[in-house]
Coordinates of C-alpha atoms (C1' of nucleotides) and ligand atoms in Angstrom, one line a residue:
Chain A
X1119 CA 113.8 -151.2 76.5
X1120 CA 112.4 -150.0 79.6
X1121 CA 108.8 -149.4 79.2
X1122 CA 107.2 -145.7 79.2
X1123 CA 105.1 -145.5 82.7
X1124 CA 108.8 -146.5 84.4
X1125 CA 110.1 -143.3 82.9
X1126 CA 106.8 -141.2 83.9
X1127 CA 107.3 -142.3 87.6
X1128 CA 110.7 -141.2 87.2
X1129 CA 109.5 -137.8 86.0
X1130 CA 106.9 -137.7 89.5
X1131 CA 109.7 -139.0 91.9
X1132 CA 111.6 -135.5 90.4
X1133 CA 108.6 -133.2 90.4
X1134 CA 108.0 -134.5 94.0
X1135 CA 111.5 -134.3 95.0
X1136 CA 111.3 -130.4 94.1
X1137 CA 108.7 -130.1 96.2
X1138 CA 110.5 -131.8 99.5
X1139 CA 113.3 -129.6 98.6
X1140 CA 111.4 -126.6 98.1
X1141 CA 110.2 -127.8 102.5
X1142 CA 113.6 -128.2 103.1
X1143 CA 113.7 -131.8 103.1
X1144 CA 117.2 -133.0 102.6
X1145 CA 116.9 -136.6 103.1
X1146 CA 114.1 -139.0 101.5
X1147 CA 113.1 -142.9 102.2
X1148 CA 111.4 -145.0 99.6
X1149 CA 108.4 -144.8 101.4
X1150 CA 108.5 -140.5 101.7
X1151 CA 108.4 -140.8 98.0
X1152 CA 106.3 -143.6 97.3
X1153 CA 103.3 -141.7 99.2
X1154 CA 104.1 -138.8 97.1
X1155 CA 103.4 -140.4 93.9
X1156 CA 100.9 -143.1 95.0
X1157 CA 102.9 -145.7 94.3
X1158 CA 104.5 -148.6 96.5
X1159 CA 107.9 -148.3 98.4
X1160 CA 109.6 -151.4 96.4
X1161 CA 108.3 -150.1 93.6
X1162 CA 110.1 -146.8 94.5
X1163 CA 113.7 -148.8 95.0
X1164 CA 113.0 -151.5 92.1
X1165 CA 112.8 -148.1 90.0
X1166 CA 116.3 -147.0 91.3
X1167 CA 118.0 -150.0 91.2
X1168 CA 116.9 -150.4 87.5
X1169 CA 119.1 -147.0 86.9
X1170 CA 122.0 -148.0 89.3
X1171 CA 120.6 -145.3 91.9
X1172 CA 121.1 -146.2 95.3
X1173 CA 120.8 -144.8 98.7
X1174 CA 122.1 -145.4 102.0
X1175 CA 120.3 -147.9 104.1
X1176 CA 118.8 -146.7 107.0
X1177 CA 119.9 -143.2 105.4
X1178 CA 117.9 -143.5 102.8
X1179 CA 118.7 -140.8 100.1
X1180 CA 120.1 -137.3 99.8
X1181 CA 117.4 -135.2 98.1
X1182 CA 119.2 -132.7 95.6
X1183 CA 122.1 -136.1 94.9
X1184 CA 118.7 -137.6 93.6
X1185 CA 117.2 -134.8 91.7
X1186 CA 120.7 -134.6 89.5
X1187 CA 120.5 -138.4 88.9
X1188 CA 117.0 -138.1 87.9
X1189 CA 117.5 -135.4 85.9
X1190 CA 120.3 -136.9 84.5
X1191 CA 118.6 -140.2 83.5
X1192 CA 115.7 -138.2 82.1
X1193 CA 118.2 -136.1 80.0
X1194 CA 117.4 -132.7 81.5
X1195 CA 120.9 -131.5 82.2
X1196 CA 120.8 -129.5 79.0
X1197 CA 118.4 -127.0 77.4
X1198 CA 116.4 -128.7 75.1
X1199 CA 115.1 -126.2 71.8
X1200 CA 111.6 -126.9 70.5
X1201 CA 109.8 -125.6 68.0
X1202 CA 105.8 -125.6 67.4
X1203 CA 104.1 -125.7 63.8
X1204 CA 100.2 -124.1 63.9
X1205 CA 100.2 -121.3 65.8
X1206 CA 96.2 -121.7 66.7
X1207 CA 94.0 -122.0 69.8
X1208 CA 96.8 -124.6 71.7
X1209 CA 99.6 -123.5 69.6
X1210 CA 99.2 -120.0 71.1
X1211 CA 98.6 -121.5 74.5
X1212 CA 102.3 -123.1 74.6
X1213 CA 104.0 -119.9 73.3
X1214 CA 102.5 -118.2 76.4
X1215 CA 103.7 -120.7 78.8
X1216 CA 106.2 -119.8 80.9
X1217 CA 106.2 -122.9 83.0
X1218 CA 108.2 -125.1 80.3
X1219 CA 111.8 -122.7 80.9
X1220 CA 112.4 -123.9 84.4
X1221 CA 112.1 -127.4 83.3
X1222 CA 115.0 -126.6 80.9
X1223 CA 112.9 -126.9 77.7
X1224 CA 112.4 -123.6 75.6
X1225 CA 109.9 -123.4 72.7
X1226 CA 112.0 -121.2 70.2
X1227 CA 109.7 -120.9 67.4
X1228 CA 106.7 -121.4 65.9
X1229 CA 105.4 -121.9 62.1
X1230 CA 101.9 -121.6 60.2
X1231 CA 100.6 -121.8 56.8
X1232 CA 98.7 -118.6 57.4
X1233 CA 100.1 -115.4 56.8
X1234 CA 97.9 -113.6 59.4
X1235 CA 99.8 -115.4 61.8
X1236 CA 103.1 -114.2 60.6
X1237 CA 104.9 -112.0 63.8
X1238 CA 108.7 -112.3 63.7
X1239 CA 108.9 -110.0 66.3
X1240 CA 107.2 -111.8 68.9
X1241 CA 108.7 -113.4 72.0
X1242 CA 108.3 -117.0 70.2
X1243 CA 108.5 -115.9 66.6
X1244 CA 105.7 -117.1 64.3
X1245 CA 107.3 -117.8 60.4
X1246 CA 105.5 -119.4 57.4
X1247 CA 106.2 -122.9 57.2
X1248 CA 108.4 -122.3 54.3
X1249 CA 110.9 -121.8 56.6
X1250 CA 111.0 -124.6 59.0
X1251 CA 113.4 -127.0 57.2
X1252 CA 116.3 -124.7 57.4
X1253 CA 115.4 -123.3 61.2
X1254 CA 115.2 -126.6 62.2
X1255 CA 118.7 -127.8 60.3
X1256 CA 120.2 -124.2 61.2
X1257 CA 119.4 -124.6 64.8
X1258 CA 119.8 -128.2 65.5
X1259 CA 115.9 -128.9 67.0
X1260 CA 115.7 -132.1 67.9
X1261 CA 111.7 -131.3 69.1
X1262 CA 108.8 -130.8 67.6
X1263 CA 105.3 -129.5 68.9
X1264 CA 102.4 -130.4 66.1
X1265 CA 99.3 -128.0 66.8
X1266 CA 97.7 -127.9 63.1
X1267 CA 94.5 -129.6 62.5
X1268 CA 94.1 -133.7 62.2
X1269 CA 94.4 -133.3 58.0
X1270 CA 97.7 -131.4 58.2
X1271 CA 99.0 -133.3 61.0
X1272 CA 101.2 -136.4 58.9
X1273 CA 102.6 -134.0 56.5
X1274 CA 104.0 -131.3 59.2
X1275 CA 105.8 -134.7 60.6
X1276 CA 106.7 -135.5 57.3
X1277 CA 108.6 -132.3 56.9
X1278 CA 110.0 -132.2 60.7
X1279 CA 111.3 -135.9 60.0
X1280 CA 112.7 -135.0 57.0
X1281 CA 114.5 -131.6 58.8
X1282 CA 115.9 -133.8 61.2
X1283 CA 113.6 -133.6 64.3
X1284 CA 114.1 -136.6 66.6
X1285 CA 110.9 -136.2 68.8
X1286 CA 107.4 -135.5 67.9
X1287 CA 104.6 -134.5 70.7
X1288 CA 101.4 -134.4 68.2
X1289 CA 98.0 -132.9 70.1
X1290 CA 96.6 -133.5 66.2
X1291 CA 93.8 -136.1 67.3
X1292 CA 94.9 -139.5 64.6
X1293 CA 97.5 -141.4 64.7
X1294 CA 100.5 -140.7 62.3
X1295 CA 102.9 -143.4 60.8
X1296 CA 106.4 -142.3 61.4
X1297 CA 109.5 -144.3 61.0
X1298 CA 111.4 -145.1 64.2
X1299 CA 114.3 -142.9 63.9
X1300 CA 111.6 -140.7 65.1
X1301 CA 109.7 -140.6 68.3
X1302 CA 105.9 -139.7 68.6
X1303 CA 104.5 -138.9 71.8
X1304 CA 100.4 -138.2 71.5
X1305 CA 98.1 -136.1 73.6
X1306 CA 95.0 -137.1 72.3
X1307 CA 92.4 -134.8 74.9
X1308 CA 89.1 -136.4 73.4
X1309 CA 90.6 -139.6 74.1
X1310 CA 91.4 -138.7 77.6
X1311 CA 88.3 -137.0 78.3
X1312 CA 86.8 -140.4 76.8
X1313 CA 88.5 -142.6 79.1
X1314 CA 87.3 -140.3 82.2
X1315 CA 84.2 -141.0 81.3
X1316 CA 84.7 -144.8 80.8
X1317 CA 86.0 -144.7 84.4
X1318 CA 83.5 -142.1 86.2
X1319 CA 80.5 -145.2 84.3
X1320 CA 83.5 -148.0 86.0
X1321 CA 82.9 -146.8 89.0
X1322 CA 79.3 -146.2 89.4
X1323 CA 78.5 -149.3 88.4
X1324 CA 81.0 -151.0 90.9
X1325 CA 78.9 -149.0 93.6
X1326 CA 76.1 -150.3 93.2
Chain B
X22 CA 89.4 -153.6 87.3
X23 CA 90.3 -153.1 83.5
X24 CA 93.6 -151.4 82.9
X25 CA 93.9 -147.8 81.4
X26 CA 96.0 -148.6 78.3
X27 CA 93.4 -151.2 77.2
X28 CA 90.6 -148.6 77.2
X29 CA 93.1 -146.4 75.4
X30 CA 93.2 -149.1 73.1
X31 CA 89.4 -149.6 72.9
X32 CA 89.5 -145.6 71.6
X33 CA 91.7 -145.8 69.4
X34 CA 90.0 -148.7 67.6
X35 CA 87.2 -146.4 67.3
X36 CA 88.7 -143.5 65.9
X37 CA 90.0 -145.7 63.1
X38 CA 86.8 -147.3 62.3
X39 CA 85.6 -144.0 62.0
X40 CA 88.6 -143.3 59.4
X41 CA 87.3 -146.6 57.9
X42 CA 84.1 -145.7 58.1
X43 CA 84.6 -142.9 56.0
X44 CA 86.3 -144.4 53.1
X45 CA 83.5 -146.5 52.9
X46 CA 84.7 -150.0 54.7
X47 CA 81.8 -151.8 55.7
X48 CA 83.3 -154.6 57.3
X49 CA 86.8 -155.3 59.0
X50 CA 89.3 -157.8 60.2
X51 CA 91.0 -158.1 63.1
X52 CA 94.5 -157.9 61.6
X53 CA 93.3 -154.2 59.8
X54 CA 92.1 -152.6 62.9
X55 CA 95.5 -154.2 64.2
X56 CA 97.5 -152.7 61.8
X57 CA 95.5 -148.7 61.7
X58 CA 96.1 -148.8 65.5
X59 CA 99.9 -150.4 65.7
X60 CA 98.8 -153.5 68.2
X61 CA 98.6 -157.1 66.9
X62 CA 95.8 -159.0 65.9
X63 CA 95.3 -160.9 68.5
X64 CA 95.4 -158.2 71.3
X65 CA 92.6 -156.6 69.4
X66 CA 90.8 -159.9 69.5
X67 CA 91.6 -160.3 72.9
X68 CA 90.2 -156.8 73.9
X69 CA 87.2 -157.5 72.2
X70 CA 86.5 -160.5 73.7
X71 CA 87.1 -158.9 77.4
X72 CA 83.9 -156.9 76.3
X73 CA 81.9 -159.6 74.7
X74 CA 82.4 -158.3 71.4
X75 CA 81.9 -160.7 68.4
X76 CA 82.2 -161.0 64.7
X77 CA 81.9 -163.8 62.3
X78 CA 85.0 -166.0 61.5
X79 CA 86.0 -165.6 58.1
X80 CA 83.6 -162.3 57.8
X81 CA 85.2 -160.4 60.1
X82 CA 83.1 -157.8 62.3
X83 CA 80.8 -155.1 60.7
X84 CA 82.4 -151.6 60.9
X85 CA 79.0 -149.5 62.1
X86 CA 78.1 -152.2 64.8
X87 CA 81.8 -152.2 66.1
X88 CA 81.4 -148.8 66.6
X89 CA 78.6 -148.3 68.2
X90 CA 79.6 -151.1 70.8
X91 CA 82.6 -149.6 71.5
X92 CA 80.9 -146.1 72.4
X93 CA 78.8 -147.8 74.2
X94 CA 81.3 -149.7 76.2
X95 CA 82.6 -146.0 76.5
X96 CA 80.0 -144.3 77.9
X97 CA 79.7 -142.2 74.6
X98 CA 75.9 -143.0 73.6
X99 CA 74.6 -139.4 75.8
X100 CA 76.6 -136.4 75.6
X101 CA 78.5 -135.8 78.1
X102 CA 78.7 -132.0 80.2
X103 CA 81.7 -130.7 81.3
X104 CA 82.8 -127.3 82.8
X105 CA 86.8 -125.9 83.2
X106 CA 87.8 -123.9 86.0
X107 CA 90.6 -121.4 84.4
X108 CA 90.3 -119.1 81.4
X109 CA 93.5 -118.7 81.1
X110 CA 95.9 -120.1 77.6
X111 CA 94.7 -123.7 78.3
X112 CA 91.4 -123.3 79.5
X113 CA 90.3 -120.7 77.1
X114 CA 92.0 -123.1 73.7
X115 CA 89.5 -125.3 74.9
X116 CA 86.8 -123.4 74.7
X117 CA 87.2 -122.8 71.6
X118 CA 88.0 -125.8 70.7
X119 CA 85.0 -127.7 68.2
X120 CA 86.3 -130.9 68.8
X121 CA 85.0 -131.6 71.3
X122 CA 81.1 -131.3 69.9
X123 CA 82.0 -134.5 67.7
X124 CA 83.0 -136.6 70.4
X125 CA 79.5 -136.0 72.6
X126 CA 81.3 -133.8 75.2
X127 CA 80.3 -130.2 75.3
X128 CA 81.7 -127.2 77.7
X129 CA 79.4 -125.2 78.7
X130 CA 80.9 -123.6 81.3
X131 CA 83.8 -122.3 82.1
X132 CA 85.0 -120.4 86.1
X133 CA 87.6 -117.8 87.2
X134 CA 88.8 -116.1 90.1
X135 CA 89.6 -112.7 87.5
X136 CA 86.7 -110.8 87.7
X137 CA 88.5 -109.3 83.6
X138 CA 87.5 -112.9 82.6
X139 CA 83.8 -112.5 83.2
X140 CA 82.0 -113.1 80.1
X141 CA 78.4 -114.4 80.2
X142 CA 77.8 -113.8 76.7
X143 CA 80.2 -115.9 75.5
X144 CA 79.6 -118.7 73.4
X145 CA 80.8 -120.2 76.8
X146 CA 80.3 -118.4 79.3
X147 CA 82.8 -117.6 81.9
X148 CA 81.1 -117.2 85.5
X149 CA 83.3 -116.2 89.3
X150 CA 84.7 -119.3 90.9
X151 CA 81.6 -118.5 93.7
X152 CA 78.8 -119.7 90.7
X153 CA 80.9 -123.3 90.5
X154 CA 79.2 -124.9 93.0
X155 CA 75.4 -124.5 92.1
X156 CA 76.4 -124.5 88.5
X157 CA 77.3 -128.0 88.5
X158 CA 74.4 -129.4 91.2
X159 CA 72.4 -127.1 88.8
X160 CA 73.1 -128.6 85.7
X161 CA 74.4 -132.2 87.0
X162 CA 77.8 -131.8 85.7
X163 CA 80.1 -134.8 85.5
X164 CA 82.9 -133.7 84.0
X165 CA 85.3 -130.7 85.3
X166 CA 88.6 -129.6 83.8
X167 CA 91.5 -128.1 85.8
X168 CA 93.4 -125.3 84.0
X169 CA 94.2 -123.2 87.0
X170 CA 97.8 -122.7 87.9
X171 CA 99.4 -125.9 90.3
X172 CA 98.9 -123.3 93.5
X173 CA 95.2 -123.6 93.0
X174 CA 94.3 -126.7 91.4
X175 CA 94.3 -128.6 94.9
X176 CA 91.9 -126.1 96.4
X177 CA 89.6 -125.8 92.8
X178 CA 89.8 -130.1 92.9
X179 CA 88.0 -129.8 96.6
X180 CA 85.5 -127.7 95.4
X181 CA 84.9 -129.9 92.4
X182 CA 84.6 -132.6 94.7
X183 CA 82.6 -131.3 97.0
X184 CA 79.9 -130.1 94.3
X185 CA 79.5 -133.5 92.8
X186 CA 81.8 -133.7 89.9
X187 CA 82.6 -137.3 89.4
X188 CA 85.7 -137.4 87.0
X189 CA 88.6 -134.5 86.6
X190 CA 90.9 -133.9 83.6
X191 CA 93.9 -131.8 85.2
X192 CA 96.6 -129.5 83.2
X193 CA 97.9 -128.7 86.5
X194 CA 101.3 -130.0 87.0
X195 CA 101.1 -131.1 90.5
X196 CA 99.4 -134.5 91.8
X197 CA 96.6 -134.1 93.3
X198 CA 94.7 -135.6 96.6
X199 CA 91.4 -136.8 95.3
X200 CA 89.2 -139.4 97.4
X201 CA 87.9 -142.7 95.4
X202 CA 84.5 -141.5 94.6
X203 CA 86.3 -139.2 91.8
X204 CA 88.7 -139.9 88.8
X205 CA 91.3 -137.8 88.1
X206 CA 93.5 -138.4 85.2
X207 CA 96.2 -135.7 84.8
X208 CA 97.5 -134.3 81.9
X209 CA 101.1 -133.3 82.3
X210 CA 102.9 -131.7 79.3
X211 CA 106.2 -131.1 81.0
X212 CA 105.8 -134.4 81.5
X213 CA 105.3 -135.6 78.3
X214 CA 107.9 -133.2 76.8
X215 CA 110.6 -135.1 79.5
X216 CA 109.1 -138.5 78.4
X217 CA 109.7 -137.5 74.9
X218 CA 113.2 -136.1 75.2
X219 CA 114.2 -139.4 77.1
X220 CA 113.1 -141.6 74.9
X221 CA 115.2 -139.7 71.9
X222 CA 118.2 -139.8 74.0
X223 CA 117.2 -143.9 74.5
X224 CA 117.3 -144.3 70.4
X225 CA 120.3 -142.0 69.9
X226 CA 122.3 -144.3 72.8
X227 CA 121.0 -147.5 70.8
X228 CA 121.9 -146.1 67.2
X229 CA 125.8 -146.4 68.3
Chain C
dC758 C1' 78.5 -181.2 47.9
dA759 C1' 83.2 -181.7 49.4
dT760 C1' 87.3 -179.5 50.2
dA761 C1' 90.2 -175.6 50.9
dT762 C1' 90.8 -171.2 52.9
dT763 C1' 90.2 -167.6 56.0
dT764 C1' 89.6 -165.6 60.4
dT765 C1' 87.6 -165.6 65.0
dG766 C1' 87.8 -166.7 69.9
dT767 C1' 90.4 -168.4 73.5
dG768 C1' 93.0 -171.4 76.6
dA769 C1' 97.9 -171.9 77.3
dA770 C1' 102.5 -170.0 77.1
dA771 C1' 105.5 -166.3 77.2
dT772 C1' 106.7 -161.7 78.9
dA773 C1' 106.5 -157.9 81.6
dT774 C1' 105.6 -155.6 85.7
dT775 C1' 104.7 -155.3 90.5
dT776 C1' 104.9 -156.8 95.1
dC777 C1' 106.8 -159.7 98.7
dA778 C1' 110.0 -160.9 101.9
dC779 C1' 114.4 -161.2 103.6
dT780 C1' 119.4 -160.0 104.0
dA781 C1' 122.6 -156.9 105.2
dA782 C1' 124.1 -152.3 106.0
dA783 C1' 123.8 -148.1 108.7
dC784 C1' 123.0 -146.0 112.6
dA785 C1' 121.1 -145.2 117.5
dA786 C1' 120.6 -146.4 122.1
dT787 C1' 122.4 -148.4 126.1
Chain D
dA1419 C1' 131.0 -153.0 122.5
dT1420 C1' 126.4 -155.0 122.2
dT1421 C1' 121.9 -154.9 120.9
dG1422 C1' 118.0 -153.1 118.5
dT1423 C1' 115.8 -150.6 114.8
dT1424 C1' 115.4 -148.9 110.4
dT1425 C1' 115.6 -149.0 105.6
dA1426 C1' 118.0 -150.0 101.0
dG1427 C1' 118.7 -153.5 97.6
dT1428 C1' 117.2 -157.5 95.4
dG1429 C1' 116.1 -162.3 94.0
dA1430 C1' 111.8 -164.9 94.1
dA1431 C1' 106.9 -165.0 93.9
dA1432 C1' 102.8 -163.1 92.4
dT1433 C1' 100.1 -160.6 89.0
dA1434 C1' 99.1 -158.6 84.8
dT1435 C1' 99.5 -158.3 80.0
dT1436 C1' 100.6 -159.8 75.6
dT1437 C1' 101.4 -163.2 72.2
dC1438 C1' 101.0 -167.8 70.4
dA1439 C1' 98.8 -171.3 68.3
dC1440 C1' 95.1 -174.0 67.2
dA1441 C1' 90.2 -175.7 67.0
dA1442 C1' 85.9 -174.4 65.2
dA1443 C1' 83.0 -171.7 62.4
dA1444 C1' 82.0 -169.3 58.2
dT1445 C1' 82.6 -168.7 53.6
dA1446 C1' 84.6 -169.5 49.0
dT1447 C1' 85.9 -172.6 45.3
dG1448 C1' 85.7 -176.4 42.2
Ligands
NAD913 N1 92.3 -126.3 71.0 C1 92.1 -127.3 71.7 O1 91.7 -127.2 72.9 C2 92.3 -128.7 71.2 C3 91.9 -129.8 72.0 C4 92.1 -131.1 71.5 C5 92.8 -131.3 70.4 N2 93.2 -130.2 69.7 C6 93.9 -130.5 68.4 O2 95.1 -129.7 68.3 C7 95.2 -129.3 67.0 C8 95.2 -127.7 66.9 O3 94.0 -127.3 67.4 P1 93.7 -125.7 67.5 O4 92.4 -125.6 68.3 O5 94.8 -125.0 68.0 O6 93.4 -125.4 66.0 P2 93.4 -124.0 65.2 O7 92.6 -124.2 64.1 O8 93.1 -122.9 66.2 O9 94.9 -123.8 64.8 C9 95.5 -124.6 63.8 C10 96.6 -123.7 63.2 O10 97.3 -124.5 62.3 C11 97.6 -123.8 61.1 N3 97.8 -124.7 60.0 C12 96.9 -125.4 59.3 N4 97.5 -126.2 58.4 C13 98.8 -126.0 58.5 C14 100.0 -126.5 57.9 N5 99.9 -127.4 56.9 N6 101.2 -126.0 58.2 C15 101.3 -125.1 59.2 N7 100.3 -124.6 59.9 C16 99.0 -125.0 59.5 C17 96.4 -122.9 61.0 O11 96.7 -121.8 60.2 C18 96.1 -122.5 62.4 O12 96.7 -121.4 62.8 C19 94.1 -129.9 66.2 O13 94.6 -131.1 65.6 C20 93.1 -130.2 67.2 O14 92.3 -131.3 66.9 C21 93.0 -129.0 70.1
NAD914 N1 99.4 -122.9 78.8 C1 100.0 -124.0 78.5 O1 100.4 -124.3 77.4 C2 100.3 -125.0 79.6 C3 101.2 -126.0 79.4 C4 101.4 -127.0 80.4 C5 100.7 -126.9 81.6 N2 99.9 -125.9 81.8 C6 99.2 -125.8 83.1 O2 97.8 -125.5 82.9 C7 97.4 -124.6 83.9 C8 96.9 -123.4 83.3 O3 97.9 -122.8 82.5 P1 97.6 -121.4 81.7 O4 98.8 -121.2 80.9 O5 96.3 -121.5 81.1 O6 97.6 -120.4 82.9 P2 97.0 -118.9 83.0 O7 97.7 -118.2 84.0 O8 97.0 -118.4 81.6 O9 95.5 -119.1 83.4 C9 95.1 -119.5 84.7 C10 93.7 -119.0 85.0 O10 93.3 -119.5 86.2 C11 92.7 -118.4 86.9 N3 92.7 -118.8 88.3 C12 93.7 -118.7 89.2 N4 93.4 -119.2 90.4 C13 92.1 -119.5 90.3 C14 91.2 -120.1 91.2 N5 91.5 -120.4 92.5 N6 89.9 -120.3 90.8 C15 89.6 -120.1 89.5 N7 90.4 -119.5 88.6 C16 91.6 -119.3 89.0 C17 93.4 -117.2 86.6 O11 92.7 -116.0 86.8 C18 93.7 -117.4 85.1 O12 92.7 -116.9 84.3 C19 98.6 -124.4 84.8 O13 98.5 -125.3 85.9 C20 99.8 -124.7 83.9 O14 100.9 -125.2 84.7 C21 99.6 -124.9 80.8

DNA sequence: CATATTTTGTGAAATATTTCACTAAACAAT
DNA sequence: ATTGTTTAGTGAAATATTTCACAAAATATG
């Protein structure tokens, strides 16, 4: 299984491809894009190769070819329907998003436990959580956002599991036992903002 | 220079002896903290001992002094200040977020370029991007938090920068250019969201 | 008190990841 | 055509990370 920071430079070399295209770059060498992401040009073509992507040599490689292979490897060539459960402070924040459409991923629906937050009518639909089994089963999501606090956090997987949901990305700060027909990503923000600061300390002290 | 997903690790042995902590555990083996954090023993003792840190064979190590070398290896024994530049969805579900209080990391700023977003009443207040700069050499802020749109978060980074901010957590969805006097870690969630959906399309591919 | 058991701490071994370095293809220049 | 230059592709080497496995310490047991 090819591990997870291979497929995150996958995901740069495509965000940084857009970006040469949007320029009007049409062609790209290893090293063009190995600036671009901070990363080394063999690292760039051992990357590739791994997938069976290859170039021309001394041509290097056609910039929109590459984006479709990319996005093809990183499964992006069809929309992808997610849903959110808690509807608070960063389940809100999602809904209002617009960025995540023009990466082909649209957030569909979202579900809370507290009637307050009820609003069928709004652009992303907020239900009781009553009804996520069937929206999920009815609609065929295959992602789900968790934005409820830590305590509620393992059951609302429980229940998207048991729905059918084949990806989890959990901002609730624990960690949740799932089994592995499932896949949990976690952004954990106190644990990021934790290891800034275990870095900005790193550094100072290298300084001195 | 210590890798990132071993001070990830080093976090996440915390929160759970914080979970243990709270049922009452007063001391703990390596193959428990192991287990609560889904890494094997012996890469939790071999963390540990990276850092110096010790138990007893046979008596295992004792949960409240665990914990408060571990913060301490974090940088988590003062509180930390940080300010975000954007009240927009993301930066304002920080804001009020209570989270981060627990953790020893308060906001207590937050910048925008909207003069509508003024608000220096709030419970945060929210200042014009022109008050950044003092703000920060003002107060000695550490920490700053990118939640402006990718346009702007190169230009809000240099100013960052330039005012003395020595670590950056960025929602942008861009890389940014920093210099090596500053960390930046970079939270993507398109990102993640891609990460996620390949890594479903991974397990479905090995099911057949 | 002696013996058995448990669990740490850590070199060594095994894996995984990244970088090196060179071959060969593609193209340009003459 | 010949020669030179550039750059992909890739085994091999170098590094980094994780796991193994076992000696030594601490504690329990009889
Ligand atoms: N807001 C942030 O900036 C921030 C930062 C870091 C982490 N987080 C984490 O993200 C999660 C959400 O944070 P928030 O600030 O949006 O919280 P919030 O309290 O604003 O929102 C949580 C929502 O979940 C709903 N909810 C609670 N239990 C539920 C259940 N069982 N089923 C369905 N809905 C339920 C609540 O009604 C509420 O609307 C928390 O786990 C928090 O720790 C948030
Ligand atoms: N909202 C989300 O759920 C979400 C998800 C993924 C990524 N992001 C990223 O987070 C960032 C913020 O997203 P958002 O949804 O909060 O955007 P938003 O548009 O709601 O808020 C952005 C805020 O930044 C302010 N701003 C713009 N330029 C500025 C400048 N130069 N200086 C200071 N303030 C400035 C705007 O006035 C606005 O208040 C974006 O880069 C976005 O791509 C957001």
């Amino acid at each position: 299984m090819i591990g997870r920071n291979c497929i995150v430079r996958l995901s740069r070399y495509k965000n940084a491809l857009y970006q040469f295209k949007k320029l009007g770059v049409v062609k790209i060498f290893s090293d063009n894009l190995a600036e671009a992401v901070n990363v080394t040009a063999s690292q760039v073509r051992k990357d590739f190769s791994i997938f069976g992507i290859s170039g021309n040599k001394r041509g290097g490689y056609q910039v929109e070819v590459l984006i479709e292979q990319l996005k093809d490897i990183l499964g992006k060539n069809e929309v992808q329907k997610a849903v959110i459960v808690g509807a608070g402070n960063i389940g809100r924040a999602l809904m209002n998003y617009t960025g995540f459409e023009k990466e082909g991923i649209t957030i569909v629906a979202a579900f809370d436990i507290d009637p307050h937050k009820f609003n069928e009518q709004a652009n992303v639909p907020i239900f009781g959580i009553d009804k996520l089994n069937s929206f999920i089963s009815n609609n065929k999501i295959t992602i789900g956002i968790i934005a409820v606090p830590a305590v509620a956090a393992q059951q609302v997987l429980d229940l998207m599991e048991h729905a059918g949901v084949k990806g989890v990305l959990n901002f609730a700060p624990i960690s949740l036992r799932a089994n592995n027909n499932i896949v949990v990503n976690n952004i954990n923000l106190e644990l990021e903002l934790e290891n800034l600061i275990y870095y900005i300390n790193a550094s100072a002290r290298t300084k001195e």
